[in-house]
């Protein structure tokens, strides 16, 4: 897709569990092949804090707070192709289980009623991102080019998807690679 | 004229009284469907089985087969419309497949796989719907109910109990339970009832069966629903 130059990829986890990133690492020794073809911009692996111009952006997790929106918009602005990766990015996923529960009730349950937390206070440091009352799929905030489902998507599906994309083919998943669980 | 019609160019016989769906099933031709189950009277509500007959779209589960019909079924247009119907069903419920015990055995999900649906497309409703865990052996999770009325039909036609019904209109429609309290635990439902077996989704689940068959080894994990349902056995 880049005429011989290495494909530059950025990844991030918003309201996700890093499971999709783990699944990416699960491609095992194929990671060596991948590294011949790609270089990483912002990812949890490189510790680069902001996303620069990239060919592909891989977003794990839905949008649950204000910081998620900023990161997501930065990805959309810089990435030619944006991929919603995993159930949470695509549907909100398990974090969206809280969508019908009042946010304050959630906080109280976690920080005040649940034992073992010192002080029993809801954290309110101004540096903490503002939480939203609902977790939403990323496609409700920015335009998404591709969806790669699964919780997480199997390593083989990620590999197939990325190799198609890098080779300039329309990504196509076989039946057994398309999973919502 | 002989009693035949064509589906995607293939000539298929039918007996008078059969629907297009009946004739297709008998001939091993798969037409996607969700609220239909050959054991019960057709309901015609999910519209997944929509086919094009002589230029008009009709529900194949309710349309009587007739001589000389030219039926289109497996076309990009119809499959695209079916995919949109599925996306609406996903967006208007709460379908968290990763934590649903039916995942891999679910007809709704299997159709999404079959039709290559990768995302819900529409803005998610995240509706607030009740879970009823009052029954000792059966769980009712309305978040996953697609209002197909298969349990309603099975309970009345086979079990003779009328445990289930639909109440409300449009997006407010909910599955209701025939009990003074409205709770499954106070109804006449037994775990062996046909109504429990026919649910195509994870809305009605038998308790204490969780993950006996691991994810990855379930009905639709390796075979598409089109193959499972034409190889024999509706499930
Ligand atoms: S009922 Fe089917 S589609 Fe809904 S959450 Fe369960 S497995 Fe997914
Ligand atoms: S509970 Fe199951 S069978 Fe009954 S209407 Fe809902 S989806 Fe259909």
Short mmCIF file of C-alpha atoms and ligand atoms in Angstrom, two decimals:
data_model
loop_
_atom_site.label_atom_id
_atom_site.label_comp_id
_atom_site.label_asym_id
_atom_site.label_seq_id
_atom_site.Cartn_x
_atom_site.Cartn_y
_atom_site.Cartn_z
CA UNK A 1 0.00 0.00 0.00
CA UNK A 2 3.02 2.32 0.26
CA UNK A 3 5.10 1.34 -2.81
CA UNK A 4 8.01 -0.32 -1.04
CA UNK A 5 8.22 2.02 1.93
CA UNK A 6 7.42 0.52 5.32
CA UNK A 7 3.79 0.80 6.32
CA UNK A 8 3.48 3.01 9.37
CA UNK A 9 1.02 1.76 11.96
CA UNK A 10 -0.32 3.33 15.14
CA UNK A 11 -2.35 1.46 17.73
CA UNK A 12 -4.15 2.43 20.92
CA UNK A 13 -6.50 1.00 23.51
CA UNK A 14 -9.39 3.25 24.58
CA UNK A 15 -12.06 1.62 26.75
CA UNK A 16 -10.57 -1.81 26.12
CA UNK A 17 -8.64 -4.40 28.10
CA UNK A 18 -5.55 -4.66 25.84
CA UNK A 19 -6.79 -8.10 24.84
CA UNK A 20 -6.76 -7.10 21.17
CA UNK A 21 -3.15 -5.97 21.52
CA UNK A 22 -2.35 -9.31 23.19
CA UNK A 23 -3.95 -11.07 20.25
CA UNK A 24 -1.78 -9.05 17.87
CA UNK A 25 1.30 -10.30 19.74
CA UNK A 26 -0.18 -13.78 19.45
CA UNK A 27 0.83 -13.91 15.77
CA UNK A 28 4.02 -15.32 17.29
CA UNK A 29 7.04 -15.59 14.99
CA UNK A 30 5.10 -13.95 12.17
CA UNK A 31 5.88 -10.76 14.07
CA UNK A 32 9.34 -10.93 12.39
CA UNK A 33 7.71 -10.95 8.95
CA UNK A 34 5.48 -8.11 10.04
CA UNK A 35 8.44 -6.03 11.21
CA UNK A 36 9.98 -6.33 7.72
CA UNK A 37 6.91 -4.60 6.35
CA UNK A 38 5.78 -2.16 9.00
CA UNK A 39 7.06 0.35 11.51
CA UNK A 40 5.18 1.53 14.56
CA UNK A 41 4.19 5.06 15.44
CA UNK A 42 2.25 5.60 18.65
CA UNK A 43 1.50 2.26 20.28
CA UNK A 44 1.68 0.94 23.84
CA UNK A 45 4.82 -0.88 22.60
CA UNK A 46 6.79 2.21 21.48
CA UNK A 47 5.71 4.61 24.22
CA UNK A 48 5.29 7.40 21.64
CA UNK A 49 2.70 9.71 23.18
CA UNK A 50 1.12 11.27 20.12
CA UNK A 51 0.19 9.83 16.79
CA UNK A 52 1.92 11.28 13.71
CA UNK A 53 1.00 10.71 10.06
CA UNK A 54 0.38 6.98 9.56
CA UNK A 55 -0.93 4.55 7.00
CA UNK A 56 -2.99 2.43 9.38
CA UNK A 57 -4.54 3.17 12.78
CA UNK A 58 -5.70 0.24 14.88
CA UNK A 59 -8.12 1.24 17.61
CA UNK A 60 -9.09 -1.12 20.40
CA UNK A 61 -11.87 -0.26 22.85
CA UNK A 62 -14.90 2.00 22.77
CA UNK A 63 -15.21 5.60 23.88
CA UNK A 64 -15.88 6.01 27.60
CA UNK A 65 -14.34 9.36 28.49
CA UNK A 66 -13.16 12.71 27.12
CA UNK A 67 -9.57 11.57 26.67
CA UNK A 68 -10.73 8.67 24.49
CA UNK A 69 -12.35 11.17 22.14
CA UNK A 70 -9.18 13.27 21.86
CA UNK A 71 -7.03 10.21 21.13
CA UNK A 72 -9.55 8.87 18.64
CA UNK A 73 -9.77 12.15 16.77
CA UNK A 74 -5.98 12.38 16.66
CA UNK A 75 -5.90 8.89 15.15
CA UNK A 76 -8.55 9.76 12.59
CA UNK A 77 -6.71 12.91 11.61
CA UNK A 78 -3.39 11.14 11.12
CA UNK A 79 -4.26 7.68 9.85
CA UNK A 80 -5.19 7.05 6.24
CA UNK A 81 -7.03 3.87 7.20
CA UNK A 82 -8.72 3.48 10.57
CA UNK A 83 -9.61 0.01 11.82
CA UNK A 84 -12.07 -0.61 14.65
CA UNK A 85 -10.56 -3.70 16.23
CA UNK A 86 -12.50 -5.96 18.58
CA UNK A 87 -15.98 -6.04 20.08
CA UNK A 88 -15.52 -2.96 22.30
CA UNK A 89 -14.42 -0.62 19.50
CA UNK A 90 -17.24 -1.92 17.29
CA UNK A 91 -20.18 -2.17 19.71
CA UNK A 92 -19.00 -0.71 23.02
CA UNK A 93 -18.50 -4.26 24.24
CA UNK A 94 -18.42 -5.30 27.88
CA UNK A 95 -17.75 -1.78 29.22
CA UNK A 96 -21.12 -0.85 27.67
CA UNK A 97 -22.76 -3.13 30.25
CA UNK A 98 -22.80 -0.02 32.43
CA UNK A 99 -24.78 2.00 29.90
CA UNK A 100 -28.06 1.48 31.72
CA UNK A 101 -26.64 2.11 35.17
CA UNK A 102 -26.35 5.61 36.57
CA UNK A 103 -22.70 6.71 36.48
CA UNK A 104 -22.71 7.85 40.11
CA UNK A 105 -24.18 4.52 41.21
CA UNK A 106 -21.32 2.80 39.38
CA UNK A 107 -18.74 4.95 41.15
CA UNK A 108 -20.29 4.36 44.55
CA UNK A 109 -20.45 0.64 43.97
CA UNK A 110 -16.79 0.48 42.96
CA UNK A 111 -15.15 3.04 45.24
CA UNK A 112 -17.40 3.26 48.29
CA UNK A 113 -19.40 0.09 48.87
CA UNK A 114 -16.81 -2.39 47.66
CA UNK A 115 -14.40 -3.26 50.48
CA UNK A 116 -10.62 -3.00 50.33
CA UNK A 117 -10.21 0.51 48.97
CA UNK A 118 -8.63 2.90 51.40
CA UNK A 119 -10.58 6.04 52.21
CA UNK A 120 -13.68 5.00 50.32
CA UNK A 121 -13.56 8.08 48.10
CA UNK A 122 -14.51 8.54 44.48
CA UNK A 123 -11.35 9.81 42.74
CA UNK A 124 -11.80 13.38 41.53
CA UNK A 125 -8.31 14.52 40.58
CA UNK A 126 -8.63 17.17 37.83
CA UNK A 127 -6.06 15.25 35.76
CA UNK A 128 -8.44 12.31 35.43
CA UNK A 129 -10.39 12.33 32.17
CA UNK A 130 -14.06 13.16 32.38
CA UNK A 131 -16.06 9.93 32.23
CA UNK A 132 -19.13 9.77 29.99
CA UNK A 133 -22.48 8.47 31.12
CA UNK A 134 -22.32 5.84 28.36
CA UNK A 135 -19.66 3.88 26.49
CA UNK A 136 -20.12 4.24 22.72
CA UNK A 137 -18.65 2.51 19.64
CA UNK A 138 -15.90 4.51 17.93
CA UNK A 139 -17.85 4.66 14.65
CA UNK A 140 -20.34 6.91 16.43
CA UNK A 141 -17.56 9.49 16.89
CA UNK A 142 -15.34 9.23 13.79
CA UNK A 143 -15.52 7.60 10.39
CA UNK A 144 -14.20 4.05 10.49
CA UNK A 145 -12.84 2.34 7.38
CA UNK A 146 -12.74 -1.29 8.51
CA UNK A 147 -14.16 -3.41 11.30
CA UNK A 148 -12.30 -6.42 12.64
CA UNK A 149 -14.64 -8.22 15.06
CA UNK A 150 -13.86 -10.66 17.86
CA UNK A 151 -13.26 -10.54 21.58
CA UNK A 152 -10.43 -10.44 20.78
CA UNK A 153 -10.11 -11.01 17.03
CA UNK A 154 -8.04 -14.20 16.65
CA UNK A 155 -4.34 -13.67 15.85
CA UNK A 156 -4.90 -15.37 12.50
CA UNK A 157 -7.64 -12.89 11.64
CA UNK A 158 -5.41 -9.93 12.56
CA UNK A 159 -2.57 -11.39 10.53
CA UNK A 160 -4.79 -12.06 7.51
CA UNK A 161 -6.35 -8.61 7.76
CA UNK A 162 -3.01 -6.78 8.03
CA UNK A 163 -1.28 -8.81 5.33
CA UNK A 164 -4.17 -8.14 2.94
CA UNK A 165 -4.10 -4.45 3.75
CA UNK A 166 -0.31 -4.11 3.44
CA UNK A 167 -0.33 -5.99 0.13
CA UNK A 168 -2.94 -3.57 -1.18
CA UNK A 169 -5.71 -6.19 -1.27
CA UNK A 170 -9.22 -5.63 0.04
CA UNK A 171 -9.09 -7.36 3.46
CA UNK A 172 -11.20 -10.51 3.48
CA UNK A 173 -11.79 -12.83 6.42
CA UNK A 174 -12.68 -16.49 5.94
CA UNK A 175 -15.82 -17.73 7.68
CA UNK A 176 -13.94 -19.21 10.63
CA UNK A 177 -12.10 -15.96 11.31
CA UNK A 178 -15.24 -13.85 11.67
CA UNK A 179 -16.27 -14.11 15.31
CA UNK A 180 -18.14 -11.93 17.76
CA UNK A 181 -16.85 -13.87 20.79
CA UNK B 1 -48.45 -26.72 -15.86
CA UNK B 2 -46.18 -28.75 -13.61
CA UNK B 3 -45.79 -27.86 -9.95
CA UNK B 4 -42.34 -26.31 -10.14
CA UNK B 5 -40.77 -22.92 -9.61
CA UNK B 6 -37.23 -21.72 -10.02
CA UNK B 7 -34.97 -20.32 -7.29
CA UNK B 8 -31.87 -18.56 -8.63
CA UNK B 9 -32.40 -20.43 -11.87
CA UNK B 10 -32.70 -23.87 -10.29
CA UNK B 11 -35.94 -25.73 -10.92
CA UNK B 12 -37.61 -26.90 -7.72
CA UNK B 13 -40.75 -28.99 -7.26
CA UNK B 14 -43.44 -28.16 -4.72
CA UNK B 15 -46.62 -29.68 -3.41
CA UNK B 16 -49.78 -27.56 -3.39
CA UNK B 17 -50.08 -25.86 -0.01
CA UNK B 18 -46.32 -25.49 0.48
CA UNK B 19 -44.75 -22.08 0.84
CA UNK B 20 -41.67 -21.02 -1.11
CA UNK B 21 -39.68 -21.66 2.09
CA UNK B 22 -41.12 -25.19 2.46
CA UNK B 23 -40.27 -26.03 -1.14
CA UNK B 24 -36.76 -24.58 -0.80
CA UNK B 25 -36.09 -26.49 2.41
CA UNK B 26 -37.34 -29.75 0.90
CA UNK B 27 -35.02 -29.21 -2.06
CA UNK B 28 -32.02 -28.35 0.14
CA UNK B 29 -31.91 -24.72 -1.00
CA UNK B 30 -31.05 -22.38 1.84
CA UNK B 31 -33.06 -19.20 2.30
CA UNK B 32 -31.83 -17.20 5.34
CA UNK B 33 -34.46 -17.02 8.09
CA UNK B 34 -34.71 -16.22 11.77
CA UNK B 35 -38.30 -16.21 13.08
CA UNK B 36 -39.19 -19.24 10.98
CA UNK B 37 -38.92 -22.79 12.23
CA UNK B 38 -40.56 -25.49 10.10
CA UNK B 39 -42.12 -27.05 13.18
CA UNK B 40 -44.32 -24.01 13.71
CA UNK B 41 -46.78 -21.86 11.86
CA UNK B 42 -44.98 -19.17 9.85
CA UNK B 43 -44.80 -15.81 11.55
CA UNK B 44 -43.47 -13.63 8.74
CA UNK B 45 -42.05 -10.96 11.04
CA UNK B 46 -38.26 -10.96 10.74
CA UNK B 47 -38.26 -10.57 6.94
CA UNK B 48 -34.83 -12.19 6.66
CA UNK B 49 -36.38 -14.75 4.30
CA UNK B 50 -37.41 -12.05 1.86
CA UNK B 51 -37.00 -13.20 -1.75
CA UNK B 52 -37.83 -11.56 -5.03
CA UNK B 53 -40.69 -13.20 -6.90
CA UNK B 54 -41.34 -12.03 -10.44
CA UNK B 55 -39.99 -8.61 -9.50
CA UNK B 56 -41.58 -8.14 -6.06
CA UNK B 57 -40.04 -8.75 -2.65
CA UNK B 58 -42.07 -11.13 -0.47
CA UNK B 59 -41.54 -13.16 2.70
CA UNK B 60 -40.84 -16.69 1.47
CA UNK B 61 -42.04 -18.29 4.73
CA UNK B 62 -45.62 -17.10 4.17
CA UNK B 63 -45.84 -16.87 0.37
CA UNK B 64 -47.54 -19.94 -1.16
CA UNK B 65 -45.49 -21.57 -3.90
CA UNK B 66 -47.06 -21.25 -7.32
CA UNK B 67 -46.30 -22.66 -10.70
CA UNK B 68 -43.85 -20.77 -12.82
CA UNK B 69 -42.61 -18.41 -10.11
CA UNK B 70 -39.17 -16.98 -10.80
CA UNK B 71 -37.60 -16.56 -7.38
CA UNK B 72 -34.36 -14.70 -6.66
CA UNK B 73 -32.77 -15.54 -3.32
CA UNK B 74 -28.98 -15.45 -3.07
CA UNK B 75 -28.35 -12.04 -4.67
CA UNK B 76 -26.13 -9.17 -3.47
CA UNK B 77 -29.19 -6.87 -3.22
CA UNK B 78 -31.27 -9.24 -1.08
CA UNK B 79 -28.31 -10.22 1.09
CA UNK B 80 -27.51 -6.54 1.59
CA UNK B 81 -31.08 -5.85 2.71
CA UNK B 82 -30.93 -8.88 5.01
CA UNK B 83 -27.68 -7.59 6.49
CA UNK B 84 -29.35 -4.24 7.22
CA UNK B 85 -32.25 -6.00 8.96
CA UNK B 86 -29.75 -7.90 11.11
CA UNK B 87 -27.88 -4.71 11.93
CA UNK B 88 -31.12 -3.15 13.14
CA UNK B 89 -31.82 -6.17 15.34
CA UNK B 90 -28.33 -5.92 16.83
CA UNK B 91 -28.54 -2.15 17.34
CA UNK B 92 -31.96 -2.21 19.01
CA UNK B 93 -31.05 -4.88 21.58
CA UNK B 94 -28.08 -5.44 23.86
CA UNK B 95 -26.08 -8.16 22.18
CA UNK B 96 -22.87 -8.67 24.11
CA UNK B 97 -21.83 -11.86 22.38
CA UNK B 98 -18.57 -12.27 24.34
CA UNK B 99 -20.57 -12.83 27.54
CA UNK B 100 -23.56 -14.63 26.06
CA UNK B 101 -23.84 -18.37 26.67
CA UNK B 102 -25.53 -18.81 23.29
CA UNK B 103 -22.55 -17.46 21.37
CA UNK B 104 -21.59 -19.95 18.68
CA UNK B 105 -25.02 -21.61 18.86
CA UNK B 106 -27.06 -18.47 18.19
CA UNK B 107 -29.05 -18.13 14.97
CA UNK B 108 -28.94 -14.33 14.99
CA UNK B 109 -25.17 -14.33 15.29
CA UNK B 110 -24.80 -17.19 12.79
CA UNK B 111 -26.76 -15.21 10.22
CA UNK B 112 -24.50 -12.24 10.85
CA UNK B 113 -21.50 -14.47 10.14
CA UNK B 114 -23.17 -15.96 7.07
CA UNK B 115 -24.00 -12.54 5.65
CA UNK B 116 -20.60 -11.09 6.54
CA UNK B 117 -21.91 -8.48 8.98
CA UNK B 118 -18.89 -6.99 10.77
CA UNK B 119 -20.53 -4.09 12.63
CA UNK B 120 -23.95 -2.86 13.76
CA UNK B 121 -23.79 0.19 11.43
CA UNK B 122 -26.70 1.96 13.13
CA UNK B 123 -26.40 3.99 16.33
CA UNK B 124 -26.76 1.61 19.25
CA UNK B 125 -29.95 1.96 21.31
CA UNK B 126 -28.64 0.30 24.49
CA UNK B 127 -32.25 -0.13 25.62
CA UNK B 128 -33.07 -0.81 29.23
CA UNK B 129 -34.56 -4.30 29.39
CA UNK B 130 -35.36 -6.63 32.28
CA UNK B 131 -33.57 -9.86 33.10
CA UNK B 132 -35.76 -12.46 34.83
CA UNK B 133 -33.77 -15.05 36.80
CA UNK B 134 -36.69 -16.11 39.03
CA UNK B 135 -37.18 -19.54 37.48
CA UNK B 136 -35.11 -22.32 39.06
CA UNK B 137 -34.04 -23.79 35.70
CA UNK B 138 -34.51 -21.15 33.00
CA UNK B 139 -33.11 -17.64 32.56
CA UNK B 140 -34.95 -15.00 30.54
CA UNK B 141 -32.70 -12.17 29.34
CA UNK B 142 -34.82 -9.72 27.37
CA UNK B 143 -31.68 -7.84 26.26
CA UNK B 144 -31.20 -10.57 23.67
CA UNK B 145 -34.83 -11.13 22.68
CA UNK B 146 -35.64 -10.41 19.03
CA UNK B 147 -39.42 -10.78 19.46
CA UNK B 148 -39.61 -13.66 17.01
CA UNK B 149 -42.46 -15.23 19.00
CA UNK B 150 -41.05 -18.74 18.57
CA UNK B 151 -41.39 -19.31 22.32
CA UNK B 152 -44.90 -17.84 22.18
CA UNK B 153 -45.89 -20.22 19.40
CA UNK B 154 -44.20 -23.24 21.00
CA UNK B 155 -45.76 -22.60 24.39
CA UNK B 156 -49.24 -22.36 22.97
CA UNK B 157 -49.06 -24.84 20.07
CA UNK B 158 -46.91 -27.59 21.64
CA UNK B 159 -46.78 -27.11 25.41
CA UNK B 160 -50.42 -26.00 25.66
CA UNK B 161 -49.47 -23.43 28.30
CA UNK B 162 -49.43 -19.93 26.82
CA UNK B 163 -46.54 -18.87 29.05
CA UNK B 164 -45.26 -16.14 26.72
CA UNK B 165 -46.69 -13.23 24.81
CA UNK B 166 -45.59 -9.92 23.31
CA UNK B 167 -46.82 -6.69 24.83
CA UNK B 168 -46.38 -3.01 23.89
CA UNK B 169 -45.84 -1.49 20.47
CA UNK B 170 -42.89 -0.68 18.23
CA UNK B 171 -39.63 -0.18 20.03
CA UNK B 172 -41.42 -0.60 23.40
CA UNK B 173 -42.45 -4.18 22.57
CA UNK B 174 -41.36 -6.66 25.24
CA UNK B 175 -41.75 -10.35 25.88
CA UNK B 176 -44.16 -10.82 28.80
CA UNK B 177 -44.75 -13.83 30.99
CA UNK B 178 -48.14 -15.23 31.88
CA UNK B 179 -48.03 -15.19 35.70
CA UNK B 180 -49.75 -12.99 38.31
CA UNK B 181 -46.35 -11.49 39.18
CA UNK B 182 -45.13 -11.45 35.56
CA UNK B 183 -42.18 -13.56 36.68
CA UNK B 184 -41.01 -16.73 34.97
CA UNK B 185 -40.61 -18.48 38.34
CA UNK B 186 -44.35 -18.05 39.00
CA UNK B 187 -45.40 -19.26 35.55
CA UNK B 188 -46.24 -22.79 34.38
CA UNK B 189 -42.97 -23.04 32.42
CA UNK B 190 -40.98 -26.26 32.80
CA UNK B 191 -37.40 -26.66 31.66
CA UNK B 192 -38.47 -29.48 29.31
CA UNK B 193 -40.97 -27.23 27.49
CA UNK B 194 -40.61 -26.81 23.76
CA UNK B 195 -40.75 -23.05 24.33
CA UNK B 196 -37.36 -23.19 26.03
CA UNK B 197 -35.76 -25.23 23.26
CA UNK B 198 -36.79 -23.10 20.29
CA UNK B 199 -35.38 -19.71 21.19
CA UNK B 200 -32.95 -18.86 18.37
CA UNK B 201 -30.97 -16.47 20.59
CA UNK B 202 -29.62 -16.32 24.14
CA UNK B 203 -32.84 -14.77 25.48
CA UNK B 204 -34.02 -18.07 26.97
CA UNK B 205 -31.24 -20.16 28.48
CA UNK B 206 -31.28 -23.32 30.53
CA UNK B 207 -29.41 -22.72 33.75
CA UNK B 208 -26.29 -24.64 34.83
CA UNK B 209 -25.35 -25.54 31.23
CA UNK B 210 -22.85 -22.70 30.96
CA UNK B 211 -19.88 -23.38 28.74
CA UNK B 212 -20.28 -27.20 28.77
CA UNK B 213 -19.29 -26.92 25.14
CA UNK B 214 -16.37 -24.49 24.94
CA UNK B 215 -16.46 -21.49 22.64
CA UNK B 216 -14.76 -22.52 19.41
CA UNK B 217 -16.46 -25.93 19.32
CA UNK B 218 -20.04 -24.78 18.92
CA UNK B 219 -22.58 -25.35 16.18
CA UNK B 220 -21.78 -22.40 13.94
CA UNK B 221 -18.11 -21.95 14.85
CA UNK B 222 -16.90 -23.89 11.83
CA UNK B 223 -19.97 -24.43 9.68
CA UNK B 224 -22.20 -21.64 8.42
CA UNK B 225 -25.89 -21.76 9.26
CA UNK B 226 -26.68 -22.38 5.59
CA UNK B 227 -24.83 -25.69 5.79
CA UNK B 228 -26.08 -26.68 9.27
CA UNK B 229 -29.72 -26.06 8.35
CA UNK B 230 -29.64 -27.78 4.96
CA UNK B 231 -27.60 -30.78 6.10
CA UNK B 232 -30.59 -31.84 8.14
CA UNK B 233 -32.14 -30.85 11.43
CA UNK B 234 -33.16 -27.26 11.84
CA UNK B 235 -30.76 -26.83 14.72
S1 LIG C 1 -28.24 -13.74 21.62
FE1 LIG C 1 -26.82 -14.19 19.93
S2 LIG C 1 -26.38 -12.21 19.02
FE2 LIG C 1 -27.30 -11.82 21.03
S3 LIG C 1 -25.57 -11.66 22.45
FE3 LIG C 1 -26.18 -13.81 22.45
S4 LIG C 1 -24.87 -14.79 20.91
FE4 LIG C 1 -24.78 -12.57 20.53
S1 LIG C 2 -37.39 -15.18 24.01
FE1 LIG C 2 -36.38 -16.10 22.25
S2 LIG C 2 -38.00 -17.29 21.24
FE2 LIG C 2 -39.00 -15.86 22.60
S3 LIG C 2 -39.49 -14.08 21.34
FE3 LIG C 2 -37.52 -13.68 22.34
S4 LIG C 2 -35.96 -14.38 20.88
FE4 LIG C 2 -37.92 -15.27 20.22
#
